[in-house]
Coordinates of C-alpha atoms in Angstrom, one line a residue:
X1131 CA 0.0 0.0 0.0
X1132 CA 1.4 3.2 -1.2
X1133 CA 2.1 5.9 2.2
X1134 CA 1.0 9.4 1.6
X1135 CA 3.2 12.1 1.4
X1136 CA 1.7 13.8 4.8
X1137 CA 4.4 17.1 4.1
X1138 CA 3.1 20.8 3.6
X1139 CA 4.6 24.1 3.0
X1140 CA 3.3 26.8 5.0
X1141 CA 4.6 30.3 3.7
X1142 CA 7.8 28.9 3.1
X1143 CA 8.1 26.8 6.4
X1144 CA 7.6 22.4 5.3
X1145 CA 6.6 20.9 7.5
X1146 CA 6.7 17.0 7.7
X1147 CA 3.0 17.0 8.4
X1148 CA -0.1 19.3 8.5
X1149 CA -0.9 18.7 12.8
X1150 CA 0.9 21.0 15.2
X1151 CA -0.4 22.6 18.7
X1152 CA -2.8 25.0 19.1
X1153 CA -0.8 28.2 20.9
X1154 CA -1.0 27.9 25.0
X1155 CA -1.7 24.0 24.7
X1156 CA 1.6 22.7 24.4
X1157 CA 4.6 22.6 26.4
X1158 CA 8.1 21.0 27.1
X1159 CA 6.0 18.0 29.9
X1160 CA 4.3 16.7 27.0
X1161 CA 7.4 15.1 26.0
X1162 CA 7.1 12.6 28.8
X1163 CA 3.8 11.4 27.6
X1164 CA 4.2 11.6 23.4
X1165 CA 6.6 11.6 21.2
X1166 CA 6.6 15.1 20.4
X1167 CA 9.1 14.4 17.3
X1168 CA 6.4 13.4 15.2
X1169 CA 4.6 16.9 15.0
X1170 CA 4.6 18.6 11.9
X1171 CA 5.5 22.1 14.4
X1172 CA 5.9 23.0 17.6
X1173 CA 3.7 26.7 18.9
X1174 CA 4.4 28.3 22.2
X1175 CA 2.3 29.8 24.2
X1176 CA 1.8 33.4 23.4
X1177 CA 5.2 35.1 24.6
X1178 CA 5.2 39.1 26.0
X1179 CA 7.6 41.3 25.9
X1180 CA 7.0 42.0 29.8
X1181 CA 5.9 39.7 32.2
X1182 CA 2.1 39.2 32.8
X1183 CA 0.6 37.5 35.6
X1184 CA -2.5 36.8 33.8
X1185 CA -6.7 36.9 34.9
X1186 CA -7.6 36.3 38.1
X1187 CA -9.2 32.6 38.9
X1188 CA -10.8 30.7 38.1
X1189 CA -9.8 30.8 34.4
X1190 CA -10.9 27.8 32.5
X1191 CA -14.6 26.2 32.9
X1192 CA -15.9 23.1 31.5
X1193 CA -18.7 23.6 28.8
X1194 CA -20.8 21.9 26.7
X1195 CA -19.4 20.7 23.8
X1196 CA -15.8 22.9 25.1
X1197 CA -14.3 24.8 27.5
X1198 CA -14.0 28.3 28.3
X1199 CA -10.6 30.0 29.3
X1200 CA -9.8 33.2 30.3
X1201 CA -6.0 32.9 31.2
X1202 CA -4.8 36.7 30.4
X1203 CA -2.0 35.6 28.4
X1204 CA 0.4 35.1 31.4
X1205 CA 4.1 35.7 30.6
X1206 CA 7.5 35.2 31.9
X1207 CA 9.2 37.5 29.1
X1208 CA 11.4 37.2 26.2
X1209 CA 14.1 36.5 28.4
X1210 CA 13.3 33.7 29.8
X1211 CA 11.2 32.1 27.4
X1212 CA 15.3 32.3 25.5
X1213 CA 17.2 31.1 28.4
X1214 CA 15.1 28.8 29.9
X1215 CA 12.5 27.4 27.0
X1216 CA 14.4 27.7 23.7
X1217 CA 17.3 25.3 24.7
X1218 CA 14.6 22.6 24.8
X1219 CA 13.3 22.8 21.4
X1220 CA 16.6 23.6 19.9
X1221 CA 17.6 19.6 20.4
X1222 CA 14.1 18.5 18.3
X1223 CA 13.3 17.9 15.0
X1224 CA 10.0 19.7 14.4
X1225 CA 10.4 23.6 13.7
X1226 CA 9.4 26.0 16.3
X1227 CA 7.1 28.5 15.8
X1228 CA 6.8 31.4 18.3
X1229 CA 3.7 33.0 18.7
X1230 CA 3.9 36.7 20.2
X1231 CA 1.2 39.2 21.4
X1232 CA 1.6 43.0 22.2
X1233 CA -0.2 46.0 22.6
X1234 CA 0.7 47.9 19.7
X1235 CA 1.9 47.5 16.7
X1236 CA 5.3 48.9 17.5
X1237 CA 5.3 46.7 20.1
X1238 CA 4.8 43.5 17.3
X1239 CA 7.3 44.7 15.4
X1240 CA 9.9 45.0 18.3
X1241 CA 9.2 41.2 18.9
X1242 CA 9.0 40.0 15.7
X1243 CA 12.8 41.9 15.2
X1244 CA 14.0 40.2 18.2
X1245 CA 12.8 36.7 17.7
X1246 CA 13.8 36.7 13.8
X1247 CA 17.5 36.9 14.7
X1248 CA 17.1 34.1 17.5
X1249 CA 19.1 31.2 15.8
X1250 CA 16.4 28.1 16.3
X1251 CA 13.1 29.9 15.6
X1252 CA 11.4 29.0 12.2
X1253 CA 8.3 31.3 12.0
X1254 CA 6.8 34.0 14.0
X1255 CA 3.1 33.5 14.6
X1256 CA 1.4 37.3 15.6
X1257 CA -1.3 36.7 17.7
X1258 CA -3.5 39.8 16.3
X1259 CA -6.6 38.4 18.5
X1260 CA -5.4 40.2 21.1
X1261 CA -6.6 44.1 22.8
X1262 CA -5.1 47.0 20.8
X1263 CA -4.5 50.1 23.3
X1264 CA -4.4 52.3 19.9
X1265 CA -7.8 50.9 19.0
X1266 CA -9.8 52.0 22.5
X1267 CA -8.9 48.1 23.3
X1268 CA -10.3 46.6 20.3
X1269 CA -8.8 43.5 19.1
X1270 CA -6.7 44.2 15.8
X1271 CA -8.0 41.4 14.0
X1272 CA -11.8 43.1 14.2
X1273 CA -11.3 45.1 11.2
X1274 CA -9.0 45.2 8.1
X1275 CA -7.5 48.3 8.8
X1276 CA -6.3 48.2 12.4
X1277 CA -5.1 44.4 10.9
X1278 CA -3.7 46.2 7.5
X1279 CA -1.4 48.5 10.4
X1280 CA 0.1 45.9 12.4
X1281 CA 0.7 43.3 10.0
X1282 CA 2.6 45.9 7.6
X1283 CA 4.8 46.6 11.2
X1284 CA 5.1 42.9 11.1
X1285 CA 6.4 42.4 8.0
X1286 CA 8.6 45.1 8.2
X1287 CA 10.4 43.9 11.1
X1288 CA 10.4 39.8 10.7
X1289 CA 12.8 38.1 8.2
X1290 CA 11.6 34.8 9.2
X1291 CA 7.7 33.6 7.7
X1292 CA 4.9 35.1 9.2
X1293 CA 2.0 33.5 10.1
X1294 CA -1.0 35.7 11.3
X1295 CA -3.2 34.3 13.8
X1296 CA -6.8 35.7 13.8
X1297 CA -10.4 36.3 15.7
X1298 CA -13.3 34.9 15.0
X1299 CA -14.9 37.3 16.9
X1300 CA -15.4 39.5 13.7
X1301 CA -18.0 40.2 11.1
X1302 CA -15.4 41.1 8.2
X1303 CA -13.1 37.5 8.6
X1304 CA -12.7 37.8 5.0
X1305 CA -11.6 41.5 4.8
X1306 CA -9.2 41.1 7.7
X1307 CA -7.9 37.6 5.9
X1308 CA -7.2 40.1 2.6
X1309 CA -5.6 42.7 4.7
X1310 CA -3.5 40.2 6.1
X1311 CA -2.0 38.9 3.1
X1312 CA -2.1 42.7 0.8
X1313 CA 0.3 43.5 4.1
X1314 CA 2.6 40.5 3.4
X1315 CA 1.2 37.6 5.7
X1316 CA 2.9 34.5 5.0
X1317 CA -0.3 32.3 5.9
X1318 CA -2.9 32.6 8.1
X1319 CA -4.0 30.9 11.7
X1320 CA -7.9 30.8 11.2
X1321 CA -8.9 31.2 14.5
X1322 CA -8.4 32.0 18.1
X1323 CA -11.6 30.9 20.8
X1324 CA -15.2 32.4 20.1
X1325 CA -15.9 35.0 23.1
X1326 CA -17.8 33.5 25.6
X1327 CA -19.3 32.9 29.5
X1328 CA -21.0 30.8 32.0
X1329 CA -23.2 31.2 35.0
X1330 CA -23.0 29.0 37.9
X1331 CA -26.8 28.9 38.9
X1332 CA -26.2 28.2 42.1
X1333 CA -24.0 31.0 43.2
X1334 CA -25.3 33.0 40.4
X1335 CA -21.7 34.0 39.3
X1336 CA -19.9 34.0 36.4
X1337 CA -17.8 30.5 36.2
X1338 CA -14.5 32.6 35.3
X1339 CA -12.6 35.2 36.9
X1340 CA -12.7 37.9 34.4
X1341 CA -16.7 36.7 33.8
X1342 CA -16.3 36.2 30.4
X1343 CA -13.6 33.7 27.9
X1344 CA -12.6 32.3 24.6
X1345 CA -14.5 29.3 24.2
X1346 CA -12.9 26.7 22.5
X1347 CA -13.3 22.6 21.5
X1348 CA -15.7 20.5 19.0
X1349 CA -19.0 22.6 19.4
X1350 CA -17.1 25.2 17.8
X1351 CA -15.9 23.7 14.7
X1352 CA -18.5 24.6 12.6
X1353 CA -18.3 28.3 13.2
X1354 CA -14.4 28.4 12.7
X1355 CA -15.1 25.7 9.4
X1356 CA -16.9 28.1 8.0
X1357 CA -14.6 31.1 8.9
X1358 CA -12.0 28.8 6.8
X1359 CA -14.0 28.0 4.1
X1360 CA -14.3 32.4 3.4
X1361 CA -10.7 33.2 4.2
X1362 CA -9.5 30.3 1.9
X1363 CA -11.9 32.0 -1.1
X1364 CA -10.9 35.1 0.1
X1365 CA -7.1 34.8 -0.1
X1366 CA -4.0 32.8 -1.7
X1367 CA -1.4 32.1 0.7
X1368 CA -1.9 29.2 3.3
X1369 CA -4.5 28.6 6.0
X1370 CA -4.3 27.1 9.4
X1371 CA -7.7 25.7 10.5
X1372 CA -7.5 25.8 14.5
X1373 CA -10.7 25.6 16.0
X1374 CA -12.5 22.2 17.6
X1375 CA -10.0 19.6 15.9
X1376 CA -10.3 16.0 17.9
X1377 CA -9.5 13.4 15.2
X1378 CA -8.3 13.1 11.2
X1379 CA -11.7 13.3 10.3
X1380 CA -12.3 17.4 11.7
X1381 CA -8.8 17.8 10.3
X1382 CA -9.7 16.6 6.6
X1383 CA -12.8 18.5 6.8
X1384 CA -10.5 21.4 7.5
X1385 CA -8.4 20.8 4.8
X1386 CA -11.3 20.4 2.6
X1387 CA -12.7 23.7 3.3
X1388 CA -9.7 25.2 2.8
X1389 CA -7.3 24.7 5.4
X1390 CA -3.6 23.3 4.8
X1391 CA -3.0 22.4 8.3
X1392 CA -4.6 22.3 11.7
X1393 CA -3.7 23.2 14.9
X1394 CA -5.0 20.7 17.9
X1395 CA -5.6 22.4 21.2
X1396 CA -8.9 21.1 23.5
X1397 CA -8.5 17.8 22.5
X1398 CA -4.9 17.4 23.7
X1399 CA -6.7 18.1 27.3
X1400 CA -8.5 15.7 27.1
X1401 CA -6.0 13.1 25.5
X1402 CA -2.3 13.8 25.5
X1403 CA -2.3 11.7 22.4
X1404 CA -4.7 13.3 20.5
X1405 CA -2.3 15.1 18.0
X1406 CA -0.5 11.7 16.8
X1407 CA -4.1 10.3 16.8
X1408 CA -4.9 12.7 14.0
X1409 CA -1.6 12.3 11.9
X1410 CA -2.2 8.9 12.2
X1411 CA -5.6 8.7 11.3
X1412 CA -4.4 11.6 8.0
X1413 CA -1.8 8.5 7.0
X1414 CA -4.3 5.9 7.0
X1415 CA -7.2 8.4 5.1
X1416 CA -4.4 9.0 2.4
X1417 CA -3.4 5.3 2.3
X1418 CA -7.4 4.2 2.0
X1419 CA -8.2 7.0 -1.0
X1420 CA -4.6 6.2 -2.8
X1421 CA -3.4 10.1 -2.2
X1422 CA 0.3 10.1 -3.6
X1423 CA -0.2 13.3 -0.8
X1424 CA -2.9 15.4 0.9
X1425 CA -2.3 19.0 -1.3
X1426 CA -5.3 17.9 -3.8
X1427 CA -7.5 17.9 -0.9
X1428 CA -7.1 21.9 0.0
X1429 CA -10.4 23.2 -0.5
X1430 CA -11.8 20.4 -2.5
X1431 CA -15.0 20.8 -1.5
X1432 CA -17.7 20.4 -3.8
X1433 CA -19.5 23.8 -3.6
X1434 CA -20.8 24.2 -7.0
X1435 CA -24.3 25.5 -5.6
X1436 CA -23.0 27.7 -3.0
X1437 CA -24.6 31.2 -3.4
X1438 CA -22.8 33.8 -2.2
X1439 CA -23.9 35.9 1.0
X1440 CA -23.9 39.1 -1.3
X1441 CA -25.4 37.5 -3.6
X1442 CA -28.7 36.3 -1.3
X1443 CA -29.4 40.2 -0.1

């Protein structure tokens, strides 16, 4: 039986598969429950440039169909993450991609200069979901302008490929997606957790700390699915489906709608192997269906009587 070529290229990054982590799911003490040398990538966790304690608790509650966190992005800097972090992943095989947050876009570019002389990193990924101070604290990824600023500061300042990482909490996902790439995006990370809360009814308060979360895991797949399905109509360069991924099956629909690879994050919580689950199960799909590899399959679905939204009004 003929194996499948599982490899992608990402902006300029191959991978030897299409299943990394989704950012703030993975770190080193996985290592001692998979082997982490068979990910296509590794992500961080979102790295500052200052150190951030994070939301007050509780920050993660159990939901149906998900889970929603509120962690606050806590940080222990750039310089740590390079003294005490990087040495780890500079012994693997799987690139490492670093995903960064800041509250301007100076501040992106400032990071994005610093980690793209860091011998050991292989891509930046700018984590645009996050509050903008210039934009009254609006997320940047909200509109195609505020997204068109900092990814041209981005671009500017990063030498390695860029991967942009945004919010599905947005009306114009496929304006943003252009704005991305017209500013020099190398691919896109299509998206972050759907804003969210919970009430505990018998205390009558908000299950999280900061009252209301990013809700990730499988009830949201077919939100973020869809989100792909635009952006990958929308645009040319690579997509990164991340959004309720449990098994080969959510990844090929991914891939199908548009996607070229999939970050896992939920389902890792609930089983550490979930990640070589799905690169196994993409191996067996491409085996089954005689792919020589799984590039044909990028936004193969068969749409011929979609009708545009435009179109409908």
């Amino acid at each position: 039986m003929m194996a499948t070529d599982l490899s992608v290229d990402l902006g300029g990054l191959v991978l030897r598969n299409p299943v990394m982590p989704a950012s703030g799911t993975f770190a080193e003490g996985l290592a001692a429950t998979i082997d982490i040398d068979r990910l296509g990538a590794f992500v961080t966790k979102t790295i500052t440039a200052e150190k951030r304690s994070g939301n007050p608790v509780p920050r993660v509650a159990e939901v149906q169909g998900g889970m929603l966190n509120a962690i606050g992005i806590p940080s222990k800097g750039v310089d740590h993450f390079l003294d005490d972090v990087l040495p780890f992943y500079r012994e693997r095989s799987a690139p490492l991609v670093v995903s960064i947050s800041a509250p301007t876009a100076e501040g992106f570019a400032r990071l994005a200069a610093r980690f793209s002389a860091v011998p050991g990193v292989a891509a930046i990924e700018a984590n645009i979901s996050c509050p903008n101070i210039e934009e009254d604290g609006r997320a940047f990824a909200m509109h195609a302008g505020s997204t068109a600023r900092v990814v041209a500061a981005l671009r500017a300042a990063a030498s390695l490929p860029l991967w942009v990482k945004l919010t599905p909490n947005t009306g114009e996902i496929a304006a943003v997606a252009r704005a991305a790439q017209a500013e020099g995006a190398d691919a896109l990370v299509v998206a972050n957790t759907i804003l969210g809360m919970s009430i505990d009814i018998h205390t009558r308060r908000p299950t999280l700390g900061n009252v209301m979360g990013g809700m990730s895991g499988p009830a949201v797949k077919p939100i973020v699915l869809r989100m792909v399905y635009q952006c990958h109509r929308a645009v040319s360069i690579p997509i990164i489906g991340c959004g309720g991924v449990s098994n080969a099956d959510d990844a090929i629909e991914y891939m199908l709608a548009g996607a070229s690879a999939v970050q896992v994050g939920t389902a890792t919580f609930v089983q550490p192997g979930a990640m070589i689950e799905v690169i196994d199960g993409l191996a067996r799909y491409g085996a089954r269906h005689g792919l020589e590899d799984l590039r044909g399959l990028v936004g193969a679905v068969e749409d011929t009587g979609f009708v545009p939204f435009e179109a409908m009004a």
